[in-house]
Short mmCIF file of C-alpha atoms and ligand atoms in Angstrom, two decimals:
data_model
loop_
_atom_site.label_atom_id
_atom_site.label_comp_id
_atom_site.label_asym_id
_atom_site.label_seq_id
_atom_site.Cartn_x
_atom_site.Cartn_y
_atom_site.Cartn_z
CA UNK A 367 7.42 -138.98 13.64
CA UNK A 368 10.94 -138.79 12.01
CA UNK A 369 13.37 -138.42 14.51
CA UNK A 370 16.00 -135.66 12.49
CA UNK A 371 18.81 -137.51 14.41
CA UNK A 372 18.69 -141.50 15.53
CA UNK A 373 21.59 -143.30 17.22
CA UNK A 374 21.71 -146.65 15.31
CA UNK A 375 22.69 -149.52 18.29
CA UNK A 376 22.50 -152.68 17.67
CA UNK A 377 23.98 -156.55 19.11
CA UNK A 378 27.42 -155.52 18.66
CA UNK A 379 26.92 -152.31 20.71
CA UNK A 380 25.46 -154.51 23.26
CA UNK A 381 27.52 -157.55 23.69
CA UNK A 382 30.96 -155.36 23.55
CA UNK A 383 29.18 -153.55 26.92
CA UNK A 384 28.68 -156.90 28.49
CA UNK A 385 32.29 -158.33 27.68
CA UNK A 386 33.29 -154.78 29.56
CA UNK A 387 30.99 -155.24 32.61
CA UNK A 388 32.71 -158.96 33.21
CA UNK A 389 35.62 -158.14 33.11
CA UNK A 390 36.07 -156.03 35.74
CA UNK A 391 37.92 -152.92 34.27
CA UNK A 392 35.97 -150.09 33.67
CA UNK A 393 37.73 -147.13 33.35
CA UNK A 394 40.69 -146.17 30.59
CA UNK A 395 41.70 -150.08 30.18
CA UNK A 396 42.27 -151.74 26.94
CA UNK A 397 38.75 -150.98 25.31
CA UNK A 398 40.34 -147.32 25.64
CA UNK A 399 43.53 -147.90 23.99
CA UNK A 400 42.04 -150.03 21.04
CA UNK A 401 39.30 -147.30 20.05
CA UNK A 402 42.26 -145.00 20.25
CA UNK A 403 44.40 -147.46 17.81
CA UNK A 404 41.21 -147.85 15.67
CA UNK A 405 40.27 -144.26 15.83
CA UNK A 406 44.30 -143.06 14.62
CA UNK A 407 44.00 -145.67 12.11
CA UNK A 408 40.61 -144.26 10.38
CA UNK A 409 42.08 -140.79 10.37
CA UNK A 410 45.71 -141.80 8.99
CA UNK A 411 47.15 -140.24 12.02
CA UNK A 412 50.06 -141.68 14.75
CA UNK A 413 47.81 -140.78 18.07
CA UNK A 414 44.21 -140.83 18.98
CA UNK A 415 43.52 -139.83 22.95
CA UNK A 416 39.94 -140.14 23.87
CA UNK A 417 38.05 -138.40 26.11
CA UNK A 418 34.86 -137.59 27.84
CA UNK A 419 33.20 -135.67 25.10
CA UNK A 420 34.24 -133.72 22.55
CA UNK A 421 34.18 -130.71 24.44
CA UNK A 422 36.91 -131.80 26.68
CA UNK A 423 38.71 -132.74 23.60
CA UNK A 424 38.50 -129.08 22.58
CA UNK A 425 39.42 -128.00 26.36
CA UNK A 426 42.71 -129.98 26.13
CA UNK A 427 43.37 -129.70 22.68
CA UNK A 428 43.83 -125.81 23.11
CA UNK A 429 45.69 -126.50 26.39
CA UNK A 430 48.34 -128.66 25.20
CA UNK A 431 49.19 -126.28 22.77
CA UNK A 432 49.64 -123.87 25.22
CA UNK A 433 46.58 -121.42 25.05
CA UNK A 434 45.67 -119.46 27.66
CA UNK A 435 45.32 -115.45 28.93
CA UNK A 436 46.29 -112.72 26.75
CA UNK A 437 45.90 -115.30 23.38
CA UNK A 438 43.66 -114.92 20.85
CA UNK A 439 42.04 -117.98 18.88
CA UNK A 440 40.19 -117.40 15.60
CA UNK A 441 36.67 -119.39 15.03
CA UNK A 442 33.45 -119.41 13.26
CA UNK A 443 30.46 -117.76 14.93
CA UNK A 444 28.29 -119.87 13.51
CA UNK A 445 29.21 -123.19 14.98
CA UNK A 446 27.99 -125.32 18.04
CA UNK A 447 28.79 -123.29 21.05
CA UNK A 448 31.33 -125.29 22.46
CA UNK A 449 33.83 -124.71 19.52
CA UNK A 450 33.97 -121.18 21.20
CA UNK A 451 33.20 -121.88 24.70
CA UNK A 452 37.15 -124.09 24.48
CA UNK A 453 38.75 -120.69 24.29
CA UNK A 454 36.93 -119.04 27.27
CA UNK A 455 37.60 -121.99 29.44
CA UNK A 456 41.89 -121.48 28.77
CA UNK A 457 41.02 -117.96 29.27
CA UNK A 458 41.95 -116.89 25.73
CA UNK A 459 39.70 -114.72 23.81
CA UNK A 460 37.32 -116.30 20.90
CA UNK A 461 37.87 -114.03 17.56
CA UNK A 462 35.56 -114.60 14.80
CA UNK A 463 35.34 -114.49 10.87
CA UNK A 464 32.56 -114.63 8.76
CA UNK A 465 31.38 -117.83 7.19
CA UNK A 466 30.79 -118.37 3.55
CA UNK A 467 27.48 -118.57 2.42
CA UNK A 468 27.52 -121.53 0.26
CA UNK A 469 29.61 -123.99 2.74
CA UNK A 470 28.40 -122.24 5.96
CA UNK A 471 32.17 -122.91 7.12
CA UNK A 472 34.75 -120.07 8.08
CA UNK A 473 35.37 -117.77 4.84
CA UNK A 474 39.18 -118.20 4.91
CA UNK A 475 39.85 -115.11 2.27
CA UNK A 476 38.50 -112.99 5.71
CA UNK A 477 41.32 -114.91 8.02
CA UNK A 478 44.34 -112.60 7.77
CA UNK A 479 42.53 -109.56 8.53
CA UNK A 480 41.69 -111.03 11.59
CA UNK A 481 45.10 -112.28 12.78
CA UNK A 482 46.83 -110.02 15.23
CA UNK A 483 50.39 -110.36 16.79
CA UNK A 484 47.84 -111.94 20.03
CA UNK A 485 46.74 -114.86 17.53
CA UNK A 486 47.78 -118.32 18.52
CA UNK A 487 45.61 -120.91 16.74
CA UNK A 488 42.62 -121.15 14.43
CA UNK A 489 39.84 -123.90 14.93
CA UNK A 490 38.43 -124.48 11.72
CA UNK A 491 34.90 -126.05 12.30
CA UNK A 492 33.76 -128.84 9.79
CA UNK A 493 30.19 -127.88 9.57
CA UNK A 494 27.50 -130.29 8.92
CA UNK A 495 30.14 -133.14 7.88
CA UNK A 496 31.51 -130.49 5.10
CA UNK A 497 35.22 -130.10 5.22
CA UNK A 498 36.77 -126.47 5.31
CA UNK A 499 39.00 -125.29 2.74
CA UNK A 500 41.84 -126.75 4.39
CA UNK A 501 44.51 -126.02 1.67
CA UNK A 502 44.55 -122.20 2.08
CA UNK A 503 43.72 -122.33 6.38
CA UNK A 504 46.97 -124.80 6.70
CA UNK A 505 48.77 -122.25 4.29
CA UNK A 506 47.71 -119.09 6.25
CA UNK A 507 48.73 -121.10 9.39
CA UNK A 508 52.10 -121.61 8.82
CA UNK A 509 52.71 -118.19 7.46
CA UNK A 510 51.74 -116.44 10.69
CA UNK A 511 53.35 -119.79 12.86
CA UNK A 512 49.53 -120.55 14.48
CA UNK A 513 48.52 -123.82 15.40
CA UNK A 514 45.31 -125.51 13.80
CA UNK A 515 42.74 -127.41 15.89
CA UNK A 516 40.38 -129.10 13.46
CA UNK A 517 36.76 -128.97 15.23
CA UNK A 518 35.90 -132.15 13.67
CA UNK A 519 33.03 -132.96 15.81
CA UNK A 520 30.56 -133.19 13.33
CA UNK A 521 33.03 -135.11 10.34
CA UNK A 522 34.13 -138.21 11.35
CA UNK A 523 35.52 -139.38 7.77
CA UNK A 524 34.87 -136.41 5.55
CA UNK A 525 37.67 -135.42 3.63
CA UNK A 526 39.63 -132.53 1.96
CA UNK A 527 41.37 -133.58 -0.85
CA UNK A 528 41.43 -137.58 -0.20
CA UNK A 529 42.75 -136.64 3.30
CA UNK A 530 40.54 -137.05 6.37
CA UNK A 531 40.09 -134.27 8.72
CA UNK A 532 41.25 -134.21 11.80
CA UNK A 533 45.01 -134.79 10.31
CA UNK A 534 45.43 -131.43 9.07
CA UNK A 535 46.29 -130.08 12.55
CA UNK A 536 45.44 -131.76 15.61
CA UNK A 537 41.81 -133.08 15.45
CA UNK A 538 39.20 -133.15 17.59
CA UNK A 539 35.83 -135.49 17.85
CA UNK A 540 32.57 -135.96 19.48
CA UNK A 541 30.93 -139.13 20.53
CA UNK A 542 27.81 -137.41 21.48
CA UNK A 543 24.61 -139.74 20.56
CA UNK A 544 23.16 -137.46 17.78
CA UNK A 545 26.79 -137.46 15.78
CA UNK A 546 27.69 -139.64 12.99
CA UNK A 547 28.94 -142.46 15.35
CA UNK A 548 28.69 -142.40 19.25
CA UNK A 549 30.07 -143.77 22.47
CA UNK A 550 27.37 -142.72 24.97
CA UNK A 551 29.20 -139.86 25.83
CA UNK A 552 32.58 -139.14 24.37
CA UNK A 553 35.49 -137.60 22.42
CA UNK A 554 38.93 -137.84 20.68
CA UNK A 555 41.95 -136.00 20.14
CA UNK A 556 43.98 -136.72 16.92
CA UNK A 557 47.57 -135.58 16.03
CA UNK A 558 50.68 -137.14 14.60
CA UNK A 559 52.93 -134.97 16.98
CA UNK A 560 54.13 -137.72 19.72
CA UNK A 561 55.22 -134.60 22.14
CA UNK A 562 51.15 -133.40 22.00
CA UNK A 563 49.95 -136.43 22.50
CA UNK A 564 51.29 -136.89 25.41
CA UNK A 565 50.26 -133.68 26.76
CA UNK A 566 47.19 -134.67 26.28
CA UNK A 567 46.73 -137.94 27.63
CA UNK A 568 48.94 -135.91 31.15
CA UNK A 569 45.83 -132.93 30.98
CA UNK A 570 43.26 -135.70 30.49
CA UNK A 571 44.16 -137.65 33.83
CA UNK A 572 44.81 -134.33 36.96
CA UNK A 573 48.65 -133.45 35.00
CA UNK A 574 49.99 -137.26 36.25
CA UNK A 575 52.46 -138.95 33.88
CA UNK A 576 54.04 -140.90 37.12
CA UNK A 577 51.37 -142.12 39.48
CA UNK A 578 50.27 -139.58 41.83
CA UNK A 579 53.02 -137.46 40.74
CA UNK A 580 51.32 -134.21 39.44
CA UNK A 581 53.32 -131.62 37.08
CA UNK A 582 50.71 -130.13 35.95
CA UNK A 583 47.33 -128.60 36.67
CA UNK A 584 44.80 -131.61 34.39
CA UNK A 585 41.47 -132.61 34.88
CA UNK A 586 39.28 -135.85 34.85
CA UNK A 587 38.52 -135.96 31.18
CA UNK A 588 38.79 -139.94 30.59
CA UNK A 589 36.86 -141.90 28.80
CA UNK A 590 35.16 -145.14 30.56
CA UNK A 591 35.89 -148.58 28.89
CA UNK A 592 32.19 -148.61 28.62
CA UNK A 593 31.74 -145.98 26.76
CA UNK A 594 34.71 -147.17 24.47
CA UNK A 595 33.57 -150.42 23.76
CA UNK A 596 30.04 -148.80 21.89
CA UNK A 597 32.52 -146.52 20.22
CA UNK A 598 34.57 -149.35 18.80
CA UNK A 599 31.86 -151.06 17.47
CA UNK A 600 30.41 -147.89 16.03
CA UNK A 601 33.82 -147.32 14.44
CA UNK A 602 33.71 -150.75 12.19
CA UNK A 603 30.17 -149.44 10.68
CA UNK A 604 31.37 -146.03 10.01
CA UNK A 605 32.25 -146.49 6.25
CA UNK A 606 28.42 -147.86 6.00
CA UNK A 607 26.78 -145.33 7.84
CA UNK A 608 28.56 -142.55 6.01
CA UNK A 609 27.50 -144.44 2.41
CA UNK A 610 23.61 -144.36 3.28
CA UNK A 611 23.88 -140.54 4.45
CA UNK A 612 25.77 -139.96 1.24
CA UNK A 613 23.26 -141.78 -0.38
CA UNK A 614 20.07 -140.13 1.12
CA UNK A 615 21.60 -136.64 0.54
CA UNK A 616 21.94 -137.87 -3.11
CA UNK A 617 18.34 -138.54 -3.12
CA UNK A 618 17.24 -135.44 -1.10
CA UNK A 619 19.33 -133.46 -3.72
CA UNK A 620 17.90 -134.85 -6.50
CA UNK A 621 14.05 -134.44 -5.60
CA UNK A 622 14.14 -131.57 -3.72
CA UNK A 623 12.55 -128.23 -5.43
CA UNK A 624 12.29 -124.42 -4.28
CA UNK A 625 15.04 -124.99 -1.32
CA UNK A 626 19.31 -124.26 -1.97
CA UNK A 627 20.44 -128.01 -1.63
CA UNK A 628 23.75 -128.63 -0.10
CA UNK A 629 27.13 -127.18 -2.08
CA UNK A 630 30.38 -129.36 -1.96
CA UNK A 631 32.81 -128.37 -3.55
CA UNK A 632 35.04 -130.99 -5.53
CA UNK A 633 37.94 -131.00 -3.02
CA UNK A 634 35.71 -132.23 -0.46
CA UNK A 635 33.91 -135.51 0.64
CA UNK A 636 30.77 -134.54 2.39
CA UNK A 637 29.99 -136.75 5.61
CA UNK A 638 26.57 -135.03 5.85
CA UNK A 639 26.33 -135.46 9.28
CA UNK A 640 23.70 -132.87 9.26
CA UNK A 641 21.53 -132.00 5.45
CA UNK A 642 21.21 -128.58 5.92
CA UNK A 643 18.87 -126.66 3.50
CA UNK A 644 18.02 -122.75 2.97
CA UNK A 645 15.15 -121.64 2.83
CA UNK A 646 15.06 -118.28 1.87
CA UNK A 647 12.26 -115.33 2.04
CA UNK A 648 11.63 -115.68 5.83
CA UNK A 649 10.02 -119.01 4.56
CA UNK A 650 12.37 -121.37 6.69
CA UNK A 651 10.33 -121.40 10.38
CA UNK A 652 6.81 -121.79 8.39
CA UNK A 653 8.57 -124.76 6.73
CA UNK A 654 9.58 -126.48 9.89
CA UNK A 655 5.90 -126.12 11.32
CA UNK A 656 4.33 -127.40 8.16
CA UNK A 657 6.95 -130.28 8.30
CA UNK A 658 6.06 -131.41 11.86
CA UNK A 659 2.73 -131.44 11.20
CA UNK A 660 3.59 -134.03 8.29
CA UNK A 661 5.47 -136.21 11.14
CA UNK A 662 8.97 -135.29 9.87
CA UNK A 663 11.64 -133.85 12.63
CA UNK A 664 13.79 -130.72 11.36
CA UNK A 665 16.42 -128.78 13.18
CA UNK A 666 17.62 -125.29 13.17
CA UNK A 667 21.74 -125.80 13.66
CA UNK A 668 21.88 -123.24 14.67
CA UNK A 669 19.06 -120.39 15.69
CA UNK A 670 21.34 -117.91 17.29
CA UNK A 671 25.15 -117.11 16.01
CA UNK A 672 27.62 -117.43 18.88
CA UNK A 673 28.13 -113.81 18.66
CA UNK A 674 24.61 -113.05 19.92
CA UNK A 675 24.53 -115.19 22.29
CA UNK A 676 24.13 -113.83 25.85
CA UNK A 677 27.22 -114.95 27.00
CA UNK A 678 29.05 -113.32 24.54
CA UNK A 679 27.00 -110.01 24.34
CA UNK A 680 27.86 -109.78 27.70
CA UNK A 681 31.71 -110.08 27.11
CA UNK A 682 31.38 -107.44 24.25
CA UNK A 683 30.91 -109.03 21.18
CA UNK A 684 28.87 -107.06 18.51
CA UNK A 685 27.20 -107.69 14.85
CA UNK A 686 29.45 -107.49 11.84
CA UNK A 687 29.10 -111.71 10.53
CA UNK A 688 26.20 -111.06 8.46
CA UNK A 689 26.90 -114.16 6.48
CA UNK A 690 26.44 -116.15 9.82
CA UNK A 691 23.36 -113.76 10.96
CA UNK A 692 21.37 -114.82 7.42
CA UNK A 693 22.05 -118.54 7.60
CA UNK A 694 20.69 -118.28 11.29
CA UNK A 695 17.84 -117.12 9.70
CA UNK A 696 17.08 -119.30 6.75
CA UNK A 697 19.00 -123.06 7.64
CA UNK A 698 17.28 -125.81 8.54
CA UNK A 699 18.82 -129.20 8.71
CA UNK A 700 16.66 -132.51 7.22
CA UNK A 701 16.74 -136.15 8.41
CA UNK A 702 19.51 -137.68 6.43
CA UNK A 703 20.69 -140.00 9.02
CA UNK A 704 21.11 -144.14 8.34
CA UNK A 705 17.66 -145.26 9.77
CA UNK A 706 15.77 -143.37 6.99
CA UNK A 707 13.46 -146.13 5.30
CA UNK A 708 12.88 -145.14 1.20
CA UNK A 709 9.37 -144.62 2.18
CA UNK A 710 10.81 -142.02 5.13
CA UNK A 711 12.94 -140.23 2.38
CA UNK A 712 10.22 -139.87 0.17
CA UNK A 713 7.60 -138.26 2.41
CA UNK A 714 10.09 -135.53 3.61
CA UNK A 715 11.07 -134.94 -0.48
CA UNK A 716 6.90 -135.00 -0.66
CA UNK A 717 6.16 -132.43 2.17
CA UNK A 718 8.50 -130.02 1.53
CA UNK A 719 7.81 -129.58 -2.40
CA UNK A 720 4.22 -129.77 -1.28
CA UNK A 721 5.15 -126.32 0.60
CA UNK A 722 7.44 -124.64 -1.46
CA UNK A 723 5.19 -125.18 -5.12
CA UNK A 724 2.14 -123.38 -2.53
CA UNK A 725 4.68 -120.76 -1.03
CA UNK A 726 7.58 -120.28 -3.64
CA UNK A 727 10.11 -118.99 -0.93
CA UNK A 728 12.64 -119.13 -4.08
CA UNK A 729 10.79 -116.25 -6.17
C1 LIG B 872 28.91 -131.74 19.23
C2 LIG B 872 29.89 -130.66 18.96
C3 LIG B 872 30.87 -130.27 19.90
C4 LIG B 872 30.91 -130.79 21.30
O1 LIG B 872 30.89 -132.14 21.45
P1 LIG B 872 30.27 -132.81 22.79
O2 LIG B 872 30.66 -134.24 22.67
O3 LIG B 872 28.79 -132.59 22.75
O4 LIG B 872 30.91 -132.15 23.95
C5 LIG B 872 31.78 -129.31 19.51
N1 LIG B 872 31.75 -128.74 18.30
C6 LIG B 872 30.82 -129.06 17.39
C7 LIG B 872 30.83 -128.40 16.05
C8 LIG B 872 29.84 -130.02 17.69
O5 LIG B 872 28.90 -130.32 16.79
#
């Protein structure tokens, strides 16, 4: 079987954990601080605060600007859940806008119809590794005095413009195993705003900036030196893992027939932490099938917009993102990641022209 996602560990991974384990400090010593140095450095930003995961990153992000009841915070609906979910934990309330169909990232001609004197911030999500159209967001931003948190979960490295996200506004990461470098578990914060840094680092250890003095309601959202250490090491081979996924989607672009291909536009580089397809004509769940019975993994990111989601049916939230409702429908997201062999590549550019030349989804 292809795996569709494959964390790629290997001796350096494993003796930076070991160095940690001797030496006795385990928790937010000075593996932390260097993968912070390293992971400011990457971006071209002053700060980089890890944390547990990039969820939490999200959680504190919003907090340290000052988020919470009665504020409103615009966002894709068709996005991990957890770009959403950030809000509801501040007690904000999640307002979407439509993405557009060829980038499958927040359409930002719809944003200023959806900005109210309630909005606070926007959290642009970089889908798939593809940058969002950061030029006009930043622009709409400052007219209407919202922050920007950059959900740059999925983009470690992508940028807009020659500019990497994530120092746009402030940034935030994930470390999770399946992303385009991991920690274990994990996440970071990025921003060159020394005041919000240091909010952050005070929410991510219970509000304490002296010991066991507490100013502040915070949380436990460190990261372990453990977990830093794998991230560190993952950092140096970022720039070569992100050159064989740009290189496989190259391939996969050029062989593939009867699918839409990828679209990025010339502003943006393309981390392609996901290759996500469409597969039009109610084709796209057939194709997956046909696919796994060839041995090759494929994932729908994401099935079910965040709109229609129980959770937020329940707190109210109705249709009107058809853009997001069809790509729920017809995405599905290839193996592109660094572990694909040539052979690998060319079965999945094999299987799925075998299917479309016998059902022609694109008519
Ligand atoms: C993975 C992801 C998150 C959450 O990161 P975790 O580390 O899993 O908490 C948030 N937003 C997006 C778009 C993601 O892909």
């Amino acid at each position: 079987m292809i795996p569709v996602a494959k964390p790629m560990i290997g001796e350096e991974e494993k003796q930076a954990v070991l160095e940690v384990l001797d030496s006795g400090i385990l928790a937010q010593g000075p593996r932390v601080q260097a993968f912070e140095e390293a992971f400011a450095e990457m971006c071209g930003v002053r700060y980089a605060i890890a944390t547990s995961s990039g969820t939490t990153a999200l959680h504190i992000a919003l907090l340290a600007h000052g988020i919470g009841p009665g504020d409103e915070v615009i966002t894709s609906p068709f996005t991990f859940i957890a770009s959403a979910n950030c809000i509801l934990y501040v007690g904000a309330r999640p307002v979407f806008v439509d993405i557009d169909s060829q980038t499958f990232n927040l359409n930002p001609t719809l944003l200023e119809a959806a900005i109210t004197p309630r909005t606070k911030a926007i959290i642009p999500v970089h889908l798939y590794g593809l940058p969002c159209d950061m030029t006009l967001i930043m622009d709409i931003a400052q007219k209407y005095g919202l922050a920007v948190i950059e959900d740059a979960c999925q983009a470690h490295g992508a940028e807009y413009m020659g500019k990497k996200v994530g120092s746009f506004g402030t940034g935030t990461f994930s470390l999770y195993p399946t992303k385009n470098i991991t920690s274990g578990e994990g996440g970071m914060i990025t921003t060159n705003d020394a005041e919000l840094a240091e909010r952050c680092r005070t929410i991510r250890q219970h509000g304490m900036r002296r010991r066991y003095y507490h100013e502040e309601l915070g949380f436990n959202f460190r990261m372990t030196d453990v977990h830093a250490a794998i991230g560190l090491a993952q950092l140096r081979k970022l720039d070569r893992f992100t050159k064989i996924r740009q290189a496989n989607a190259r391939y996969l672009t050029e062989h593939l027939r009867g699918v839409v291909t990828p679209y990025v536009p010339a502003a943006c580089t393309h981390v392609f932490h996901q290759y996500t397809i469409r597969v039009p004509n109610g084709q796209r769940d057939a194709l997956r099938s046909y696919l796994q019975g060839c041995g090759i993994g494929s994932e729908i990111y994401y099935p079910v917009p965040i709109h229609q989601q129980r959770l937020y049916q329940e707190l109210g939230y109705n249709g009107g993102f058809p853009e997001a409702e069809q790509a729920a429908q017809e995405v599905l997201s290839l193996p592109v990641h660094p572990a694909l062999s040539p052979s690998e590549l060319e079965a999945i550019v094999t299987a799925v022209n075998t299917f479309t030349e016998q059902e022609n989804p694109i008519k």
